Every structure is written in structure tokens, then in C-alpha cells.
mmCIF file of C-alpha atoms and ligand atoms in Angstrom:
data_model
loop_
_atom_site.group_PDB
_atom_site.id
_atom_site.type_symbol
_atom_site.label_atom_id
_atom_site.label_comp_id
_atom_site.label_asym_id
_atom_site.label_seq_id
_atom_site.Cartn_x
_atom_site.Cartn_y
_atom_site.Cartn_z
ATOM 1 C CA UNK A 1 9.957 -8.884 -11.537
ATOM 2 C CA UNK A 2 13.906 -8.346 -11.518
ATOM 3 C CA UNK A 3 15.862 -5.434 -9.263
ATOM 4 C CA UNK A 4 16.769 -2.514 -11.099
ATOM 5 C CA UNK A 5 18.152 -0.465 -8.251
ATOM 6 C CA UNK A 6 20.881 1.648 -10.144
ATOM 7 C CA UNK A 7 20.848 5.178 -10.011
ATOM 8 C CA UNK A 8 17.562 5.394 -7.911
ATOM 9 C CA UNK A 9 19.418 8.191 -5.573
ATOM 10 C CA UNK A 10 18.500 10.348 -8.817
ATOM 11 C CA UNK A 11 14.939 9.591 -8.116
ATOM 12 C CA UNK A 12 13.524 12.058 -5.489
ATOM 13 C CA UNK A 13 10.878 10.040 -2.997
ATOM 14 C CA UNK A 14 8.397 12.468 -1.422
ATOM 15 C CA UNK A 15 7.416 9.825 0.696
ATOM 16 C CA UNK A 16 9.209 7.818 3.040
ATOM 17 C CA UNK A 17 5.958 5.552 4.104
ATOM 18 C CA UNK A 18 3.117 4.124 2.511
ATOM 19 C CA UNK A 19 -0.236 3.934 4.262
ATOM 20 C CA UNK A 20 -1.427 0.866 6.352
ATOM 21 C CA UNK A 21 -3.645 -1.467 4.843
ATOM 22 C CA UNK A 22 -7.011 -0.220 5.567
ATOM 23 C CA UNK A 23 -6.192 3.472 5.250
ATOM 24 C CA UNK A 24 -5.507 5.884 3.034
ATOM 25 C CA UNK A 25 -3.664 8.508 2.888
ATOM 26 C CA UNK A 26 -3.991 11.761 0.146
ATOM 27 C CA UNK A 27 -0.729 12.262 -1.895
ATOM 28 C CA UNK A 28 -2.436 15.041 -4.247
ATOM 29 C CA UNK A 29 -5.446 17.056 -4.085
ATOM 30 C CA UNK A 30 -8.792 14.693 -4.395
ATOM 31 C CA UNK A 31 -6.486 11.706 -4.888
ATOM 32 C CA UNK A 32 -5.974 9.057 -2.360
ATOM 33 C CA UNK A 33 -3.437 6.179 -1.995
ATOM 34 C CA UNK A 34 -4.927 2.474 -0.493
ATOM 35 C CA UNK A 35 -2.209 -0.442 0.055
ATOM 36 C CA UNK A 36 -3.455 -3.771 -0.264
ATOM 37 C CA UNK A 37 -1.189 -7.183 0.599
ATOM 38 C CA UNK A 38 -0.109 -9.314 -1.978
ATOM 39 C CA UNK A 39 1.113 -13.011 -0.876
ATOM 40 C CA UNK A 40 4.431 -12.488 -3.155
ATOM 41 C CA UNK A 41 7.662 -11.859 -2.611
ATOM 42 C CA UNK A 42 6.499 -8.577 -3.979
ATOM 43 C CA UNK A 43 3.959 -8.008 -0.925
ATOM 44 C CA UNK A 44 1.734 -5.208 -2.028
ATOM 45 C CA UNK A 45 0.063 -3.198 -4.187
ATOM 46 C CA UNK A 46 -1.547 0.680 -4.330
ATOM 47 C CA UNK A 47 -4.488 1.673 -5.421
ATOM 48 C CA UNK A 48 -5.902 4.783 -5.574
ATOM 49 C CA UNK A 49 -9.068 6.968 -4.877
ATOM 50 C CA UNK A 50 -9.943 10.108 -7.298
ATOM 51 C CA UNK A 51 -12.451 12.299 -6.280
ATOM 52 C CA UNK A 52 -15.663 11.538 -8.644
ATOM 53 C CA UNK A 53 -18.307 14.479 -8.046
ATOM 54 C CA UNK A 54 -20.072 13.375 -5.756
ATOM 55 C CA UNK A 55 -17.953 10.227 -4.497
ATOM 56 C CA UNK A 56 -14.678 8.306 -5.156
ATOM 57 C CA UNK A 57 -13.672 6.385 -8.250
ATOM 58 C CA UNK A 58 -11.300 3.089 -7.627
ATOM 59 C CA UNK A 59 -8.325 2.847 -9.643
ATOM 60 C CA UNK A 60 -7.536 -1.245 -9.374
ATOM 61 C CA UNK A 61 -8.532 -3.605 -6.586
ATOM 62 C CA UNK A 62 -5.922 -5.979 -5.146
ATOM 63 C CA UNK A 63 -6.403 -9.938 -5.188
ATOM 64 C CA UNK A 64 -9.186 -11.731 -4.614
ATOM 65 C CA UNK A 65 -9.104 -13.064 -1.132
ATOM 66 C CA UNK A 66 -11.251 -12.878 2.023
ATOM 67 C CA UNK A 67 -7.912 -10.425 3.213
ATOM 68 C CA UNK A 68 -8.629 -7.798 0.712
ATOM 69 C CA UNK A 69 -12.485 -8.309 0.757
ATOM 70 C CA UNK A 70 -12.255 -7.518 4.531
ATOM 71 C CA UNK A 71 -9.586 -4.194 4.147
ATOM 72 C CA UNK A 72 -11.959 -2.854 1.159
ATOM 73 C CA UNK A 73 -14.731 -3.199 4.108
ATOM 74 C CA UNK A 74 -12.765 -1.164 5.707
ATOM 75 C CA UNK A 75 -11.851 1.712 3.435
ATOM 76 C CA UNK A 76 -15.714 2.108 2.939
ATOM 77 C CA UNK A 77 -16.503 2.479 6.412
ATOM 78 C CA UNK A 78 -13.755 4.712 7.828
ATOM 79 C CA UNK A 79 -11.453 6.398 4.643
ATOM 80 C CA UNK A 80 -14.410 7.371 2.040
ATOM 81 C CA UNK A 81 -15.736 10.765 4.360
ATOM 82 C CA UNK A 82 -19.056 9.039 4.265
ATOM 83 C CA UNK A 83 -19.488 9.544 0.254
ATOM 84 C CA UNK A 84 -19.631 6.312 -2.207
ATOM 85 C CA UNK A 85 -17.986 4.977 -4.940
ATOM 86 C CA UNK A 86 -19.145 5.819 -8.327
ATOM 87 C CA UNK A 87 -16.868 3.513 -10.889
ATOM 88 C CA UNK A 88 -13.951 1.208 -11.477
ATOM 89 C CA UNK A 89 -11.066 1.245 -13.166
ATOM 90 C CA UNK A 90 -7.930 -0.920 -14.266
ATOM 91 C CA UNK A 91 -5.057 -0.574 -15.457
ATOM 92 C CA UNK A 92 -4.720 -4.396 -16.798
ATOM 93 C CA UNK A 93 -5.993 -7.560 -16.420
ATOM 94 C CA UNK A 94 -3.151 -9.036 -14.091
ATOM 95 C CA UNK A 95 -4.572 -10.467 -10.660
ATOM 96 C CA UNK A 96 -3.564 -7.558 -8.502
ATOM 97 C CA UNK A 97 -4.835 -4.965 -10.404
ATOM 98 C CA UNK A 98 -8.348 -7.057 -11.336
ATOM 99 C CA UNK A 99 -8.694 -9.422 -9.201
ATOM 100 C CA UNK A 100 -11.808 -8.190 -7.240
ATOM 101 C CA UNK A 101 -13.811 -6.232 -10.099
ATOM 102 C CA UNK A 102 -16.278 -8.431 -10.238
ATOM 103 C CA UNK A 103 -17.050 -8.674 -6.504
ATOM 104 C CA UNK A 104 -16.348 -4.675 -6.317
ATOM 105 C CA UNK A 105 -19.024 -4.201 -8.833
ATOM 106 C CA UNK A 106 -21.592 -5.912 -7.120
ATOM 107 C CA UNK A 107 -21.105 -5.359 -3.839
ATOM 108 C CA UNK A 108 -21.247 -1.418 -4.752
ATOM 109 C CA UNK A 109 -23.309 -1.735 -7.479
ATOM 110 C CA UNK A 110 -21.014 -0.035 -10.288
ATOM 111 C CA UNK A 111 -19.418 -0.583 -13.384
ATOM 112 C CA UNK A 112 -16.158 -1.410 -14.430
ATOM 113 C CA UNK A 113 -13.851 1.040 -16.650
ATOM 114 C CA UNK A 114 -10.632 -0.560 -18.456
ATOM 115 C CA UNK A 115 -9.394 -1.210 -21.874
ATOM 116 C CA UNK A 116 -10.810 -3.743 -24.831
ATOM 117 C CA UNK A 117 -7.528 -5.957 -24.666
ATOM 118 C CA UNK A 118 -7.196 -5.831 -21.091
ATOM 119 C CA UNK A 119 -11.262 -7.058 -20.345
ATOM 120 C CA UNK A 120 -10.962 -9.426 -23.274
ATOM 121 C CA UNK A 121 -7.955 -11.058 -21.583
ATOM 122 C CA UNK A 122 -9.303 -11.113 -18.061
ATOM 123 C CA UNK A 123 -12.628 -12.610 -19.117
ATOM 124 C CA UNK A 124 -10.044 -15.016 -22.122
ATOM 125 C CA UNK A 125 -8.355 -16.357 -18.748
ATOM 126 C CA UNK A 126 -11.249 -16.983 -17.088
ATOM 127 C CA UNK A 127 -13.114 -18.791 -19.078
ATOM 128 C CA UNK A 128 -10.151 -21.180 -20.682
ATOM 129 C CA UNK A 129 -10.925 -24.966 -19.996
ATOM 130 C CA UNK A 130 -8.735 -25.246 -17.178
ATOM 131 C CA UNK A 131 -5.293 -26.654 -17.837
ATOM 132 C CA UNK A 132 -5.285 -25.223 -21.257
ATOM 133 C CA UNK A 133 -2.604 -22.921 -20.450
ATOM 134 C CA UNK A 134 -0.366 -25.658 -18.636
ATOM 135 C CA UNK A 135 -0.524 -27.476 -22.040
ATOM 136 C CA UNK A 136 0.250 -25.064 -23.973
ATOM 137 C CA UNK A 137 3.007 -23.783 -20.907
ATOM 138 C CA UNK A 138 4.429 -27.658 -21.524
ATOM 139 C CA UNK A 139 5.007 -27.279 -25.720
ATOM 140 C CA UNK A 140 6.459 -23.741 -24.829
ATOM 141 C CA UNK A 141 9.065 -24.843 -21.962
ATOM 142 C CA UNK A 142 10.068 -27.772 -24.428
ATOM 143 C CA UNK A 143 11.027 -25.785 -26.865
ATOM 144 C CA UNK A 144 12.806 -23.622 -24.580
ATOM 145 C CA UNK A 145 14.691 -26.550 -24.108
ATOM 146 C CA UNK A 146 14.029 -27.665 -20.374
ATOM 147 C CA UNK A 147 14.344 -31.118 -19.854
ATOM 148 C CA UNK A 148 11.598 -31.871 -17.088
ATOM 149 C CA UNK A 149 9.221 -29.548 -18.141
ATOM 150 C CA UNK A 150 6.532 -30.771 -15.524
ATOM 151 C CA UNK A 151 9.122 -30.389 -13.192
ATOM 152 C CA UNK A 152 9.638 -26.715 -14.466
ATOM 153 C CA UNK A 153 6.044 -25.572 -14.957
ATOM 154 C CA UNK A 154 5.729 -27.157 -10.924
ATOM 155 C CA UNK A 155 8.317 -25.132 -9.994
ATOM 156 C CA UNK A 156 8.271 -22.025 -11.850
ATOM 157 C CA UNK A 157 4.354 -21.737 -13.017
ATOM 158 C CA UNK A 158 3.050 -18.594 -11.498
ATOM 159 C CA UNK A 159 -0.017 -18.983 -9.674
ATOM 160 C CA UNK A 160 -3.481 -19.976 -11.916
ATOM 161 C CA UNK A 161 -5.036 -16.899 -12.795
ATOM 162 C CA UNK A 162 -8.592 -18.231 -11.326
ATOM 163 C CA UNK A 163 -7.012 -18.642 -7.902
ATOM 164 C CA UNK A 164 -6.195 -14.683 -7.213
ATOM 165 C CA UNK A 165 -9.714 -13.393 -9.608
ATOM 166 C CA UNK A 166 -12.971 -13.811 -8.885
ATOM 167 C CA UNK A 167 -15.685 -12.951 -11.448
ATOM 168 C CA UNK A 168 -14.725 -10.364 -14.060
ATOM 169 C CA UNK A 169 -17.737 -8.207 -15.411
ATOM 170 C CA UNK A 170 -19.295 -9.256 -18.039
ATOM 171 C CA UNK A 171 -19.628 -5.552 -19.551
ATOM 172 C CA UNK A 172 -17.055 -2.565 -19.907
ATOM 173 C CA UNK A 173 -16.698 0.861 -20.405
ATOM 174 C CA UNK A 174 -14.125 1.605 -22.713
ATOM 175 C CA UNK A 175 -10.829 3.427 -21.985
ATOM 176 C CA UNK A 176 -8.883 4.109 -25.733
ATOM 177 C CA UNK A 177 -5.646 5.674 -25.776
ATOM 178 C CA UNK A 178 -5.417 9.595 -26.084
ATOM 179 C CA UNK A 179 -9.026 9.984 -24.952
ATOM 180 C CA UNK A 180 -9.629 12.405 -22.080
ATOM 181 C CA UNK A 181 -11.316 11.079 -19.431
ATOM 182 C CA UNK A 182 -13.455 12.976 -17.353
ATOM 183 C CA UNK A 183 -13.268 12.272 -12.922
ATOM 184 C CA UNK A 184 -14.733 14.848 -11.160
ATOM 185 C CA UNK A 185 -13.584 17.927 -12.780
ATOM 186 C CA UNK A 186 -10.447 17.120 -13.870
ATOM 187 C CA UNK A 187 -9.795 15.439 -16.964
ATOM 188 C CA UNK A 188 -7.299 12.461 -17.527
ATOM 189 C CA UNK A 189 -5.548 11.611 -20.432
ATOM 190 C CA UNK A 190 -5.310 7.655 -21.286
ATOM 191 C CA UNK A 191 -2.376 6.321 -22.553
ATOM 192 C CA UNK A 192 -1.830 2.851 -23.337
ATOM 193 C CA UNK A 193 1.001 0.985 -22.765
ATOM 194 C CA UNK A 194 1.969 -2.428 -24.040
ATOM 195 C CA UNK A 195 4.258 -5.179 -23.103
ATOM 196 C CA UNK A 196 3.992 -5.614 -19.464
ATOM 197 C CA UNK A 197 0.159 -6.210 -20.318
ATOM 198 C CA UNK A 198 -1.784 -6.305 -23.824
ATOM 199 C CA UNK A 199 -2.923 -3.135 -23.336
ATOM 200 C CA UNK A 200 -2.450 -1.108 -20.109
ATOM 201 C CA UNK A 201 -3.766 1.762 -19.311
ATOM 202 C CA UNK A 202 -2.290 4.943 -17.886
ATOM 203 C CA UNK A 203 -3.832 7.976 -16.483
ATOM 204 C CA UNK A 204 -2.144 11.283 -16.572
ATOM 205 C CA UNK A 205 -3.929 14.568 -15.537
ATOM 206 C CA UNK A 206 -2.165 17.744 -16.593
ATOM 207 C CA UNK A 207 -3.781 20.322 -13.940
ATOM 208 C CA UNK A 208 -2.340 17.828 -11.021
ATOM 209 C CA UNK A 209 0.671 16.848 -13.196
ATOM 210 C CA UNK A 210 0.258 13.697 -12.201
ATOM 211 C CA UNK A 211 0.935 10.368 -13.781
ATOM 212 C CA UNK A 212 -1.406 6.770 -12.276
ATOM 213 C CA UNK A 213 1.231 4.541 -13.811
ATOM 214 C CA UNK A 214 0.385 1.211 -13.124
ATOM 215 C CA UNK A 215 2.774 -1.451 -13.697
ATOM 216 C CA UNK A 216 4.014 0.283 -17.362
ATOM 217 C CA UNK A 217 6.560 2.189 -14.996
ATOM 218 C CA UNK A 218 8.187 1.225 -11.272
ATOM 219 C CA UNK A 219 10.323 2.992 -9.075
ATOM 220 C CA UNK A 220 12.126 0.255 -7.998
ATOM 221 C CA UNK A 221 11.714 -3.153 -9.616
ATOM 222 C CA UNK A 222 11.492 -3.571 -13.464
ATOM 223 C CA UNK A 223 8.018 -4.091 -14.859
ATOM 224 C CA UNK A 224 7.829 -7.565 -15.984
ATOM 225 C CA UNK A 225 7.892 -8.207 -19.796
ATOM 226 C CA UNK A 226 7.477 -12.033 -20.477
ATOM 227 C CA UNK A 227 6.888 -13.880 -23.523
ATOM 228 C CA UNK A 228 3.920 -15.961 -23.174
ATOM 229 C CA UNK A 229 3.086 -19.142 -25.374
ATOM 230 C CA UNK A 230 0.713 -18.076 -28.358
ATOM 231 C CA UNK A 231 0.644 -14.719 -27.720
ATOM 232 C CA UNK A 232 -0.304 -11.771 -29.848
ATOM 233 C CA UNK A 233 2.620 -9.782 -29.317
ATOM 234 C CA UNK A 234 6.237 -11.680 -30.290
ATOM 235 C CA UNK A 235 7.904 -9.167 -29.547
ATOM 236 C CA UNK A 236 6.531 -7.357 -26.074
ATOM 237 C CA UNK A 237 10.045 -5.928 -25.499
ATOM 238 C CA UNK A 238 9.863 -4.259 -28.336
ATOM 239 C CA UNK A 239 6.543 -3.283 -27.523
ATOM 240 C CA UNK A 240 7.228 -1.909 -23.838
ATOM 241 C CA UNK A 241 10.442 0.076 -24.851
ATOM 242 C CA UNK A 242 8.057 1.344 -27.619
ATOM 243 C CA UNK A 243 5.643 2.244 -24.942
ATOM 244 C CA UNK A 244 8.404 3.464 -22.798
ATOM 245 C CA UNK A 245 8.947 6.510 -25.243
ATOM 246 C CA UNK A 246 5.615 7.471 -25.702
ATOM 247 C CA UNK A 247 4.979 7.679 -22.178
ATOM 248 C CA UNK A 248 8.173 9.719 -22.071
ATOM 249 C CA UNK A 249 6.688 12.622 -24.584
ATOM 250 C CA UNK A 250 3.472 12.260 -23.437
ATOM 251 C CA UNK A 251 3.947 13.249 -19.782
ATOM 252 C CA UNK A 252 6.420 15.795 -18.456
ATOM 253 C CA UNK A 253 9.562 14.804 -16.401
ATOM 254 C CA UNK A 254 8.098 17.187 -14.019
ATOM 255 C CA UNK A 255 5.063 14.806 -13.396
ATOM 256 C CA UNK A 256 4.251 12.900 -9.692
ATOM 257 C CA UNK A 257 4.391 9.256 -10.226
ATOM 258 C CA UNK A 258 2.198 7.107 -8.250
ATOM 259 C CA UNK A 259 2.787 3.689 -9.327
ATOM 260 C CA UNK A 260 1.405 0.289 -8.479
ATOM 261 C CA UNK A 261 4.189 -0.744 -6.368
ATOM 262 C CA UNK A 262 6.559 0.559 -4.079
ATOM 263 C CA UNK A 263 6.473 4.572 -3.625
ATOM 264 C CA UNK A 264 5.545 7.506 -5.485
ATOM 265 C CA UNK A 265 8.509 9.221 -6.439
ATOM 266 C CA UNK A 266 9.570 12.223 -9.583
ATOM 267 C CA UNK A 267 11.746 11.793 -12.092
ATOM 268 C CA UNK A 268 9.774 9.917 -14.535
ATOM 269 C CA UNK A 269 11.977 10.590 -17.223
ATOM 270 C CA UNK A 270 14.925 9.558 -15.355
ATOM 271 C CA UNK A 271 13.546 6.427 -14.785
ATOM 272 C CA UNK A 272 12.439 5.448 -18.446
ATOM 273 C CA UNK A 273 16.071 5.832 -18.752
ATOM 274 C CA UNK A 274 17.349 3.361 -16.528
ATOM 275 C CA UNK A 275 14.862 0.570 -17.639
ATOM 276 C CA UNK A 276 15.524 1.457 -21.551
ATOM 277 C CA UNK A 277 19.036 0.966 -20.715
ATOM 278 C CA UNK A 278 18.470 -2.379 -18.501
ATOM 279 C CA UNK A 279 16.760 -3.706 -21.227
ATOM 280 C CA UNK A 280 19.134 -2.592 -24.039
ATOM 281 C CA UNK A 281 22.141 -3.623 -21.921
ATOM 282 C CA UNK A 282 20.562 -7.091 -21.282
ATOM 283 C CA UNK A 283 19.547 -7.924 -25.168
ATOM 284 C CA UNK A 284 23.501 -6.485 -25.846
ATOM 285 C CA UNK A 285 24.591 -9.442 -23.092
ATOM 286 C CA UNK A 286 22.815 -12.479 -24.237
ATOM 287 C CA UNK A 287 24.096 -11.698 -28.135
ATOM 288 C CA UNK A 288 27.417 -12.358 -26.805
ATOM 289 C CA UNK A 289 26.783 -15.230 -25.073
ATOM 290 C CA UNK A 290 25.054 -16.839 -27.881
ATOM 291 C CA UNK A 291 27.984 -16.716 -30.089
ATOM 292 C CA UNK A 292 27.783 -20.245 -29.108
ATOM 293 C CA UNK A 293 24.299 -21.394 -29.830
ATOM 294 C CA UNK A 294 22.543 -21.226 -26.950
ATOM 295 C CA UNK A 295 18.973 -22.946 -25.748
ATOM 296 C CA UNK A 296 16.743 -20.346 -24.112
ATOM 297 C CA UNK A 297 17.063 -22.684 -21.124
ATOM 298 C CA UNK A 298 20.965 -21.900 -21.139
ATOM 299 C CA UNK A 299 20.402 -18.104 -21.359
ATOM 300 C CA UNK A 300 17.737 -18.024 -18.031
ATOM 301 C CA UNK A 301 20.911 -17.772 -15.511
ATOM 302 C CA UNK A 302 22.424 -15.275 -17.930
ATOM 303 C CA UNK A 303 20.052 -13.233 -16.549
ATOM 304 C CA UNK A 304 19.008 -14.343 -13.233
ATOM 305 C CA UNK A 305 22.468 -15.422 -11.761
ATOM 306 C CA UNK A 306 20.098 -15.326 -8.057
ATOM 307 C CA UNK A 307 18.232 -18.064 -6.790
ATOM 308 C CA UNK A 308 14.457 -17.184 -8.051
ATOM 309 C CA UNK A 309 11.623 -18.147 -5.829
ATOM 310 C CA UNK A 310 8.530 -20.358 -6.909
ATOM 311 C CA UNK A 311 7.196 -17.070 -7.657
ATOM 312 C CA UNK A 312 9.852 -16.124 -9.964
ATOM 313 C CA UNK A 313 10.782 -18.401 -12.119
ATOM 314 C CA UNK A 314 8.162 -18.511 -14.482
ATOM 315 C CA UNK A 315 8.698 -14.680 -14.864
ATOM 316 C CA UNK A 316 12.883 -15.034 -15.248
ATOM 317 C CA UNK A 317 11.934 -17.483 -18.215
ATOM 318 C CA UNK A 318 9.266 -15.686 -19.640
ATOM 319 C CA UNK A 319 11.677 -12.264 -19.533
ATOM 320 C CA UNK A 320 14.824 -14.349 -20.834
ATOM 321 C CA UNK A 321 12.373 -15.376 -24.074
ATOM 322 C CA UNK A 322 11.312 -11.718 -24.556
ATOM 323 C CA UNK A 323 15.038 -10.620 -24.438
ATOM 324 C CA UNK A 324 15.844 -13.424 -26.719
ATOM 325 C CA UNK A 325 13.031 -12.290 -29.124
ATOM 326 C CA UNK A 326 14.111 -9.017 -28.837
ATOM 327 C CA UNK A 327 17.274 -9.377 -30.153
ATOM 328 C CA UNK A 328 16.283 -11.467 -32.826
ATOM 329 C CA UNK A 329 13.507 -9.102 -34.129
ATOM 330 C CA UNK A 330 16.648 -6.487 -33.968
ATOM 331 C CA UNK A 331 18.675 -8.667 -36.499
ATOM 332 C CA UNK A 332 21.566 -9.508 -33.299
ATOM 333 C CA UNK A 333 20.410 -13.046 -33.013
ATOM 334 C CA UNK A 334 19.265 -15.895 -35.065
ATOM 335 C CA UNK A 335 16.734 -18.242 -34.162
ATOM 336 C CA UNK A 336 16.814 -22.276 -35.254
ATOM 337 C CA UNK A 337 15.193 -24.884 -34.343
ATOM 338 C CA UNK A 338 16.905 -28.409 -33.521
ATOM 339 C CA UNK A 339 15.911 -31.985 -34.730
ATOM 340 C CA UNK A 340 13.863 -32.476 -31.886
ATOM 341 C CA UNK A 341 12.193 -28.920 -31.697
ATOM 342 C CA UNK A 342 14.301 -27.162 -29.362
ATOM 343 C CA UNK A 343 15.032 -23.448 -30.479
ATOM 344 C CA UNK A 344 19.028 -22.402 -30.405
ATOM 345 C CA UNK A 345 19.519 -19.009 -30.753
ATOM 346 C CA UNK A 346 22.636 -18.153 -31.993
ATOM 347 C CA UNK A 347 24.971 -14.956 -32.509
ATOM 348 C CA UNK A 348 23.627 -13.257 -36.286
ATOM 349 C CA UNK A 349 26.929 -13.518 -38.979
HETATM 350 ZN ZN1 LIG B 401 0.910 -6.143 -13.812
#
């Protein structure tokens, strides 16, 4: 995650604290927000509660760890008004967001609600022969050209996947973009987002004007958009700015945000702004600096100048390499690859 505090006076912040962990507190009619630690330098998460008939549907769980296990125990006993909860769902497969379905859905005895890519993914991760994706981490940093890469991936790896999950459900109900979803009686509109995850899912409903944003759009940090080895998507800046705009004339500027971390603020519109041009002012820096060729190793500071945190650094590379793509994919850069398999990326003629 990188700082993108610019212009965040234009956002308007109806709320000036978030609920303790272990309560929650409503923030729109039949819609309740839950905070839940994370052991990051990013420290939290929100989830929310929407009013399901007769009970409460979850919208993402936090980590798994005997912490949140115990503050879900809690939320049950004193924050539900003595109904249940009737589903799950997530907004993507990342470890905050899904890292307790599996023990949710047993424990309450429900079933889990996200998209096809974002299951698939979950269940991909879990099920990998462990140490698969350090190997394939290894060939990726090496062509990025670091010179220890073990050294790198010890430093910079973000935590394994299998440490913050537990089980993922084996089945899913499907969430596809544009279909209306109904909880309680209001229906939500899903709209899927790509680049920070394969295929995130946002919930808008129109009679609360309210947008369940997930990680596709923050208040106050940037969404992380990382290159991964092998994946899918070359290009997932391409793919989130993409995403960015159809968000943007999907949902009203007039919409509440509540998104997975920090507050819930307005000014959605203003804020798809300011990360558009981050991004765009970020691809326009690195084209100049590659007028020399440049390693994707070389380009990392470029855009982290701050000291990154064990946390971090696997994200600052994986961001520099979607920037780098980026611009290629937009004709500014060229991409070659040395003797020894190194890519240079250099300034297009
Ligand atoms: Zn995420």
C-alpha cells in the first residue's frame, strides 16, 4: 500500500472514529460497521453487517487468528440484537477480506457468497504445493534484476497466504458483475473490479446510495496493484484504472463510501481522481527515468524513496512492475531482456 494523501481535505469524513473491535456501530440504515485488527503496518480492517430478513449478512471476515475468532465471538453475542447470520460475502480472496470463511461457515452453518475468480484464487492458493510460489517469486525477482533474490523474497515476501486463511469453502454462490443482488429488501448492484484483485467485488445499493467498496477504492492509502509472477492479468494497472472508470459511471459522486480501510468518507468521484492521477503521474515519472535503461530493480526507489517495512516491500516491487508494465502496454517504454535474463526497460524512440 503507498500514501496518497493529496487533496484528501476535498474528501468530506462523516466520521471522525471507527468502532472498537468487538462492536459495531450503524453508519446507514440496516448496515453496520465491525473493525477487526490486522498485524500490519496497516492495522485494521471493516467489515460490515446488512440487514438480511430475518438476520445479518457478513460482508468479509478479517484474518484468521485466535484474535479475530474471539472478537467475531463477540459480535454474535452482544452487536447482532439477538438475530443470526444468514450468509457470507467477499469482496476478494486477499487474507483480510477471506481469511476466516471457512471457519465462519461452519461455525454458523452458512454459505459463502463471492465471485468465480476470487474463490478460484483463494482455494488456487491454498492448495499450491507449498513453496511453489517462492519458486516461481525467485525466477520473477531475477529477472527484475535483484541480485540476492533469497535475500529479497526474505525480506520483502509478504506473509504465506496459508498463515492468515484457514479453510476456504469448498462451494460458492456466485456474485457476476451487474447482477442485482437481493439483502433484505434492498437490492445491490455488483460491480467487479479488477487489478487490486482478479476479480473484486463491489456492492452499491441505490435506495441507500451507498457504495461497500472494498479495497477497489480507499480514502486514504492507494489500493495496491502488483504484478505477480504468472499471472493472468499483465497489465493490472491497466486493468484497475479501467475499473476505476466504471466504478466512476456506475455509482454517483453523491454515494457514501464505506471502504475496507480507514473511514467512510463522500466524494467518490473525487477520489477516483486523485488515484487516476497518482497512477498516471507515476507511469509519466519512471518513462523519464528510463531514458537510460533501467532494471525494474533500479526503478523500485523511483517510487518508494521511504524506507519500506518487511511488510512492504514485496508490494513496492510488485507496484513498480505494474507501473513498468503499464507504460509499456501504453507504447512509453520498451521492454528487453539482457544476456543473462534480466529485463531493462528503456525510454520508447
Ligand atoms: Zn485486498
Amino acid at each position: 500500500m503507498s500514501a496518497g494523501a493529496e487533496g484528501l481535505a476535498a474528501l468530506r469524513f462523516p466520521h471522525s472514529a471507527a468502532p472498537s473491535p468487538g462492536t459495531a456501530m450503524e453508519v446507514a440504515p440496516g448496515v453496520r460497521w465491525l473493525r477487526m485488527p490486522l498485524p500490519f503496518q496497516l492495522n485494521h480492517i471493516n467489515l460490515w453487517l446488512v440487514e438480511d430478513g430475518p438476520g445479518w449478512a457478513i460482508v468479509d471476515t478479517g484474518i484468521s487468528n485466535a484474535e479475530t475468532k474471539a472478537l467475531w465471538e463477540r459480535i454474535f453475542a452482544t452487536a447482532l440484537d439477538g438475530k443470526p447470520i444468514t450468509r457470507l460475502l467477499c469482496t476478494h480472496f486477499h487474507p483480510d477480506h477471506m481469511g476466516l470463511a471457512g471457519w465462519l461457515a461452519d461455525r454458523l452453518g452458512i454459505e459463502l457468497w463471492t465471485t468465480e475468480g476470487e474463490w478460484r484464487h483463494a482455494r488456487q492458493a491454498i492448495a499450491d504445493r507449498p513453496g511453489t510460489f517462492h519458486d516461481e517469486l525467485a525466477d520473477f525477482y531475477r529477472r527484475i534484476g535483484f541480485g540476492d533474490v533469497e535475500e529479497t523474497i526474505k525480506v520483502g515476501r509478504p506473509q504465506s497466504y496459508r498463515s492468515l486463511v484457514g479453510p476456504v469453502p469448498e462451494h460458492h454462490h456466485r456474485l457476476s458483475d451487474g447482477m442485482e443482488l437481493m439483502i433484505g429488501g434492498r437490492s445491490w448492484r455488483v460491480i467487479i473490479g479488477r487489478g487490486h484483485a482478479p476479480e473484486h467485488a463491489c456492492l452499491y445499493c441505490a435506495e441507500l446510495d451507498l457504495l461497500i467498496a472494498g479495497d477497489q477504492v480507499l480514502p486514504k492509502i492507494s489500493p495496491n496493484v502488483s504484478l505477480w509472477p504468472n499471472a493472468s492479468d499483465q497489465d493490472p494497472l491497466g486493468s484497475f484504472v479501467a475499473s476505476l472508470g466504471k466504478l466512476r459511471a456506475a455509482v454517483p459522486g453523491s454515494a457514501f463510501v464505506l471502504p475496507s480501510h480507514n473511514l467512510p468518507f463522500y466524494g467518490l468521484h473525487a477520489r477516483i481522481e486523485q488515484l487516476r492521477a497518482l497512477h498516471e503521474a507515476r507511469v509519466a515519472e519512471i518513462v523519464i527515468h528510463c531514458r537510460t535503461p533501467r532494471t525494474g530493480a533500479e526503478i523500485v526507489p523511483v517510487l518508494f524513496s521511504r524506507t519500506l517495512d518487511r511488510h512492504q516491500l514485496g508490494f513496492a516491487i510488485g507496484e513498480t512492475m505494474a507501473h513498468l508494465a503499464r507504460a509499456v502496454a501504453a507504447g512509453g517504454l520498451a521492454r528487453h531482456e539482457r544476456e543473462d535474463g534480466v529485463w531493462l526497460f528503456e525510454t520508447a524512440a
